[in-house]
Coordinates of N, CA and C in Angstrom, one line a residue:
M1 N -39.6 -6.0 18.0 CA -38.3 -6.0 19.3 C -38.9 -4.9 20.3
D2 N -38.5 -5.0 21.5 CA -39.1 -4.2 22.3 C -37.5 -3.0 22.7
G3 N -37.6 -2.3 23.2 CA -36.8 -0.9 23.7 C -36.1 -1.5 24.5
S4 N -35.6 -2.4 25.0 CA -34.6 -3.0 26.0 C -33.8 -3.7 25.1
F5 N -34.3 -4.4 23.9 CA -33.5 -5.3 23.3 C -32.8 -4.3 22.4
G6 N -33.5 -3.4 21.7 CA -32.9 -2.3 20.9 C -32.0 -1.6 21.5
N7 N -32.0 -1.2 22.9 CA -31.0 -0.5 23.6 C -29.9 -1.5 23.6
F8 N -29.9 -3.1 23.9 CA -28.9 -3.6 23.9 C -28.1 -3.7 22.6
F9 N -29.0 -3.9 21.6 CA -28.2 -4.0 20.4 C -27.7 -3.1 19.9
E10 N -28.1 -1.4 20.2 CA -27.2 -0.2 19.9 C -25.9 -0.4 20.9
I11 N -25.8 -0.7 21.9 CA -24.8 -0.7 22.7 C -23.8 -1.8 22.3
A12 N -24.3 -3.1 21.7 CA -23.6 -4.3 21.0 C -22.8 -3.6 20.0
R13 N -23.4 -2.7 19.0 CA -23.1 -2.3 17.8 C -22.0 -1.0 18.1
I14 N -22.1 -0.4 19.3 CA -21.2 0.8 19.7 C -19.7 -0.3 20.0
Q15 N -19.7 -1.3 20.9 CA -19.2 -1.9 21.3 C -18.0 -2.7 20.0
S16 N -19.0 -3.0 19.1 CA -18.3 -3.5 18.2 C -17.4 -2.9 17.1
E17 N -18.1 -1.4 17.0 CA -17.3 -0.6 16.7 C -15.8 -0.2 17.5
V18 N -16.1 0.2 18.5 CA -15.1 0.2 19.1 C -13.7 -0.8 19.3
N19 N -14.5 -1.9 19.4 CA -13.5 -3.0 19.2 C -12.9 -2.9 17.6
R20 N -13.5 -2.8 16.9 CA -12.8 -2.7 15.2 C -11.9 -1.3 15.3
L21 N -12.0 -0.4 16.0 CA -11.3 0.7 15.9 C -9.8 0.2 16.6
F22 N -9.9 -0.4 17.7 CA -8.7 -0.8 18.3 C -8.0 -2.0 17.7
D23 N -8.6 -2.6 16.8 CA -8.2 -3.9 16.4 C -7.4 -3.1 14.7
V24 N -7.9 -2.1 13.9 CA -7.1 -1.2 13.4 C -5.8 -0.7 13.6
L25 N -5.9 -0.2 15.0 CA -5.1 0.3 15.2 C -3.8 -0.3 15.8
L26 N -3.9 -1.5 16.3 CA -3.3 -2.1 16.5 C -2.6 -3.2 15.6
Q27 N -3.4 -3.4 14.7 CA -2.8 -4.1 13.7 C -2.1 -3.3 12.4
N28 N -2.1 -2.0 12.7 CA -1.5 -0.9 12.0 C 0.0 -0.9 12.7
R29 N -0.4 -0.7 13.8 CA 1.0 -0.7 14.7 C 1.9 -1.9 14.5
S30 N 1.4 -3.0 14.6 CA 2.2 -4.1 14.6 C 2.6 -4.3 12.9
T31 N 2.4 -3.4 12.0 CA 2.7 -3.7 10.9 C 3.6 -2.6 9.9
E32 N 3.6 -1.8 11.0 CA 4.7 -0.4 10.6 C 5.7 -0.5 9.6
G33 N 6.2 -0.3 8.6 CA 7.4 -0.6 8.0 C 7.5 -1.9 7.5
E34 N 6.4 -2.4 7.1 CA 6.5 -4.1 6.6 C 6.3 -4.4 5.2
G35 N 5.4 -2.9 4.8 CA 5.3 -2.7 3.6 C 3.9 -3.4 3.2
T36 N 2.8 -4.2 4.3 CA 2.0 -4.6 3.8 C 0.9 -3.8 5.0
H37 N -0.3 -3.8 4.4 CA -1.6 -3.0 5.4 C -2.5 -4.1 5.6
P38 N -2.8 -4.9 6.7 CA -4.1 -5.7 6.7 C -5.2 -4.9 7.1
W39 N -6.2 -5.4 6.4 CA -7.5 -4.7 6.3 C -8.5 -5.5 7.0
L40 N -9.7 -4.6 7.3 CA -10.8 -5.3 8.5 C -12.2 -5.2 7.2
P41 N -12.7 -6.3 6.9 CA -14.0 -6.4 6.3 C -15.1 -5.8 7.0
N42 N -16.1 -5.0 6.4 CA -17.1 -4.5 7.0 C -18.2 -5.8 7.2
V43 N -18.6 -5.4 8.3 CA -19.7 -7.1 8.8 C -20.8 -6.1 9.2
D44 N -22.3 -6.8 8.8 CA -23.4 -6.6 9.0 C -24.0 -7.8 10.2
V45 N -24.5 -7.6 11.4 CA -25.1 -8.8 11.8 C -26.9 -8.3 12.2
C46 N -27.5 -8.9 11.9 CA -29.1 -9.1 12.0 C -29.8 -10.2 12.3
E47 N -30.8 -10.1 12.9 CA -31.6 -11.1 13.8 C -33.0 -11.2 13.1
T48 N -33.3 -12.2 12.6 CA -34.7 -12.7 12.6 C -35.0 -13.5 13.6
E49 N -36.1 -14.0 13.4 CA -37.4 -14.5 14.6 C -36.4 -15.9 14.6
D50 N -35.8 -16.9 13.6 CA -35.2 -17.9 13.7 C -33.7 -18.0 13.9
T51 N -33.2 -16.8 13.3 CA -31.5 -17.0 12.9 C -31.1 -15.7 13.5
V52 N -29.8 -15.9 13.8 CA -28.7 -14.6 13.7 C -28.1 -14.6 12.0
V53 N -28.2 -13.7 11.5 CA -27.4 -13.2 10.3 C -26.1 -12.7 9.9
V54 N -24.8 -13.0 9.7 CA -23.8 -12.3 9.6 C -23.7 -11.9 8.3
R55 N -23.1 -10.7 7.7 CA -22.6 -10.5 6.3 C -21.5 -9.8 6.3
C56 N -20.3 -10.4 5.5 CA -19.4 -9.9 5.6 C -18.7 -9.3 4.0
E57 N -18.4 -8.0 3.8 CA -17.8 -8.1 2.5 C -16.6 -8.1 2.0
L58 N -16.4 -9.2 1.1 CA -15.0 -10.0 0.9 C -14.6 -9.7 -0.5
P59 N -14.6 -8.3 -1.0 CA -14.5 -8.7 -2.5 C -12.9 -9.1 -2.8
G60 N -13.1 -9.8 -3.8 CA -12.0 -10.3 -4.7 C -11.3 -11.5 -3.5
V61 N -11.9 -12.1 -2.5 CA -11.5 -13.1 -1.5 C -12.0 -14.5 -2.2
P62 N -11.1 -15.2 -2.7 CA -11.9 -16.5 -3.1 C -12.1 -17.7 -1.9
R63 N -13.3 -18.4 -1.7 CA -13.7 -19.2 -1.2 C -12.7 -20.1 -0.2
E64 N -11.5 -20.4 -0.9 CA -10.4 -21.4 -0.4 C -9.5 -20.5 0.3
A65 N -9.6 -19.4 0.5 CA -8.7 -18.4 1.4 C -9.6 -18.2 2.5
L66 N -10.8 -18.4 2.8 CA -11.8 -18.1 3.8 C -11.3 -19.2 5.0
R67 N -11.3 -18.6 6.3 CA -11.4 -19.7 7.6 C -12.5 -19.1 8.3
L68 N -13.5 -19.7 8.9 CA -14.6 -19.6 10.1 C -14.5 -20.4 10.8
I69 N -14.6 -19.7 12.3 CA -14.2 -20.4 13.4 C -15.5 -19.9 14.4
A70 N -16.1 -20.7 14.9 CA -17.0 -20.2 15.8 C -17.1 -21.0 17.1
Q71 N -16.8 -19.9 18.1 CA -16.5 -20.4 19.6 C -17.1 -19.7 20.3
G72 N -18.0 -20.4 21.3 CA -18.7 -19.4 22.4 C -19.7 -18.6 21.6
S73 N -19.6 -17.1 21.8 CA -20.3 -16.3 21.8 C -19.4 -15.5 20.3
T74 N -18.7 -16.0 19.8 CA -17.7 -15.2 18.7 C -17.6 -16.0 17.6
L75 N -17.5 -15.1 16.4 CA -17.0 -15.7 15.2 C -16.2 -15.1 14.4
L76 N -14.9 -15.9 14.3 CA -13.9 -15.4 13.6 C -13.8 -15.7 12.3
V77 N -13.8 -14.4 11.5 CA -13.6 -14.5 10.1 C -12.1 -14.2 9.5
S78 N -11.7 -15.1 8.8 CA -9.9 -14.9 8.4 C -9.7 -15.3 7.2
G79 N -8.7 -14.7 6.1 CA -8.1 -15.0 5.3 C -7.2 -13.8 4.6
E80 N -6.8 -13.9 3.2 CA -6.3 -13.5 2.4 C -6.7 -13.1 1.5
K81 N -6.2 -11.6 1.0 CA -6.9 -11.3 -0.6 C -5.6 -10.9 -1.1
A82 N -5.3 -11.8 -2.2 CA -4.2 -11.7 -2.8 C -3.8 -10.3 -3.8
P83 N -2.7 -9.8 -3.7 CA -2.2 -8.4 -4.2 C -2.7 -8.5 -5.5
V84 N -2.7 -7.4 -6.4 CA -3.1 -7.1 -7.5 C -1.8 -6.7 -8.2
H85 N -1.2 -7.6 -9.1 CA -0.3 -6.7 -10.1 C -0.6 -6.2 -11.3
P86 N -0.3 -4.9 -11.9 CA -0.7 -4.8 -13.1 C -0.5 -5.2 -14.2
G87 N 0.8 -6.2 -14.2 CA 1.3 -6.7 -15.4 C 1.9 -5.6 -15.9
G88 N 3.1 -6.6 -16.8 CA 4.1 -5.9 -17.6 C 4.8 -4.8 -17.1
D89 N 4.9 -3.8 -18.0 CA 5.7 -2.7 -16.9 C 4.7 -1.6 -16.7
A90 N 3.8 -2.0 -16.6 CA 2.5 -1.0 -15.9 C 3.0 -0.6 -14.2
K91 N 2.3 0.5 -13.9 CA 3.0 1.3 -12.7 C 1.4 1.6 -12.0
F92 N 1.3 1.7 -10.8 CA -0.1 1.9 -10.3 C 0.2 3.6 -10.0
H93 N -1.1 4.3 -10.1 CA -1.0 5.8 -9.7 C -1.7 6.1 -8.5
C94 N -2.9 4.9 -8.5 CA -3.1 4.8 -7.3 C -3.7 3.6 -6.6
M95 N -3.7 3.1 -5.6 CA -3.6 2.0 -5.2 C -4.6 1.8 -3.7
E96 N -5.7 1.9 -3.6 CA -6.8 2.0 -2.6 C -7.4 0.7 -2.4
R97 N -7.7 -0.3 -3.1 CA -8.4 -1.0 -2.9 C -7.1 -2.0 -1.8
S98 N -7.8 -2.4 -0.6 CA -6.8 -3.4 0.2 C -6.7 -4.8 0.0
T99 N -5.6 -5.4 0.3 CA -5.0 -6.7 -0.1 C -4.5 -7.0 1.3
G100 N -4.1 -8.2 1.1 CA -3.3 -9.1 2.5 C -4.0 -9.7 3.1
S101 N -3.7 -10.1 4.3 CA -4.5 -10.9 5.5 C -5.6 -9.9 6.0
F102 N -6.4 -10.4 6.6 CA -7.4 -10.3 7.5 C -8.0 -11.2 8.3
Q103 N -8.3 -10.4 9.6 CA -9.0 -11.1 10.5 C -10.2 -10.4 11.4
R104 N -11.4 -11.0 11.4 CA -12.2 -9.7 11.8 C -13.4 -11.0 13.3
V105 N -13.2 -10.6 14.1 CA -14.2 -10.8 15.3 C -15.3 -10.6 15.5
V106 N -16.3 -11.7 15.4 CA -17.8 -11.0 15.6 C -18.4 -11.4 16.6
H107 N -19.0 -10.4 17.4 CA -19.5 -11.0 18.9 C -21.2 -11.1 18.6
L108 N -21.2 -12.6 18.8 CA -22.5 -13.0 18.8 C -23.4 -12.8 19.7
P109 N -24.9 -12.5 19.2 CA -25.7 -12.9 20.8 C -25.7 -14.1 21.4
P110 N -25.7 -14.0 22.5 CA -25.5 -15.8 23.2 C -26.8 -16.9 22.7
M111 N -27.6 -16.4 21.8 CA -28.9 -17.3 22.0 C -28.5 -17.8 20.7
V112 N -27.6 -18.0 19.9 CA -27.1 -18.8 18.6 C -26.6 -20.4 18.9
N113 N -27.1 -20.9 18.1 CA -26.5 -22.5 17.8 C -25.3 -22.7 16.9
T114 N -24.1 -22.3 17.4 CA -23.1 -22.5 16.5 C -22.6 -23.5 15.6
R115 N -22.7 -24.3 16.2 CA -22.8 -25.9 15.7 C -23.7 -26.3 14.4
G116 N -24.8 -25.1 14.4 CA -25.9 -25.3 13.3 C -25.8 -24.7 12.3
A117 N -24.6 -23.6 12.4 CA -24.0 -22.6 11.4 C -23.8 -23.0 9.6
R118 N -24.2 -22.2 9.1 CA -23.8 -22.4 7.5 C -23.4 -21.0 6.8
A119 N -22.5 -21.3 5.6 CA -22.2 -19.8 5.4 C -21.8 -20.4 4.0
Q120 N -22.3 -19.1 3.0 CA -22.3 -19.1 1.8 C -21.3 -18.0 1.3
L121 N -20.5 -17.8 0.2 CA -19.9 -16.5 -0.2 C -20.5 -16.6 -1.4
D122 N -21.1 -15.1 -2.0 CA -21.6 -15.0 -3.0 C -21.7 -13.4 -3.4
N123 N -20.6 -13.7 -4.7 CA -20.6 -12.1 -5.3 C -19.8 -11.2 -4.4
G124 N -18.7 -12.0 -3.5 CA -17.8 -10.9 -2.4 C -18.7 -10.6 -1.4
V125 N -19.7 -11.4 -1.1 CA -20.1 -11.1 0.2 C -20.4 -12.8 0.8
L126 N -19.7 -12.8 1.9 CA -20.0 -13.8 3.0 C -21.2 -13.9 3.9
T127 N -22.4 -15.2 4.0 CA -23.3 -14.7 4.6 C -23.2 -16.1 5.7
V128 N -23.3 -15.8 6.7 CA -23.3 -16.9 7.6 C -24.7 -17.0 8.6
V129 N -25.3 -18.1 8.0 CA -26.6 -18.0 9.0 C -26.5 -19.0 10.3
L130 N -27.2 -18.5 11.7 CA -26.7 -19.2 12.5 C -28.1 -19.3 13.2
P131 N -28.4 -20.4 13.3 CA -29.9 -20.5 14.3 C -29.8 -20.4 15.8
K132 N -31.1 -19.8 15.7 CA -31.2 -19.7 17.5 C -31.7 -20.8 18.4
V133 N -31.3 -21.0 19.5 CA -31.7 -22.0 20.4 C -33.0 -21.0 21.3
S134 N -33.5 -21.8 21.6 CA -35.0 -21.6 22.8 C -34.1 -21.1 24.1
N135 N -34.2 -20.0 24.5 CA -33.9 -19.5 25.4 C -34.6 -20.0 26.8
R136 N -34.5 -21.1 27.4 CA -35.4 -21.2 28.5 C -34.8 -20.4 29.7
R137 N -33.7 -19.8 29.9 CA -33.0 -19.3 31.1 C -34.2 -17.8 31.0
G138 N -34.8 -17.4 32.0 CA -35.4 -16.1 32.4 C -36.8 -16.3 31.7
E139 N -36.9 -17.4 31.5 CA -38.9 -17.6 31.4 C -39.1 -17.6 32.4
E140 N -40.6 -17.0 32.7 CA -41.2 -17.1 33.9 C -42.1 -18.6 34.0
F141 N -41.9 -19.0 35.3 CA -43.0 -20.0 35.4 C -43.1 -20.1 37.0
S142 N -44.0 -21.0 37.2 CA -44.5 -20.8 38.7 C -43.7 -21.9 39.4
I143 N -43.2 -21.8 40.6 CA -43.2 -22.7 41.5 C -43.8 -23.0 42.5
P144 N -44.5 -24.3 43.0 CA -45.6 -24.5 43.5 C -44.9 -24.9 45.1
V145 N -45.7 -24.0 46.3 CA -45.2 -24.0 47.3 C -45.9 -25.2 48.2
E146 N -45.0 -26.0 48.7 CA -45.5 -27.5 49.6 C -45.5 -26.8 50.7
E147 N -46.8 -27.4 51.5 CA -47.1 -27.4 53.0 C -46.4 -28.7 53.8
V148 N -45.8 -28.1 54.8 CA -45.0 -28.9 55.6 C -46.0 -29.5 56.8

């Protein structure tokens, strides 16, 4: 990967973190006083020669509770993690694990084929593999000049 793409991906990473921060702030503001706390799963986006791979940490979220939507250059991961009840007359002394609904928007590089995506949930990690499309835009080619 050359330096120009490295800078692009660093800027995209920073933008993703800023978007995540605003998502958290807006969601916390919209749920104040409701007794629920939406959460945002952590996401990694990496690229191989042929694919873009998105990995999302979703511990305790069953496959049936997940919804994935790819549109344009975004991937929407949403679902719900059921609350844990201690059972019987037990009471929580500490409750740090997040529960409730979540929605995470992942910005994808423009060179992916969202229709060819495949997803797998394994041991609490959702992996979405999106094949790249050949980017013919920006390729250099010679244009012959005709004499009139």
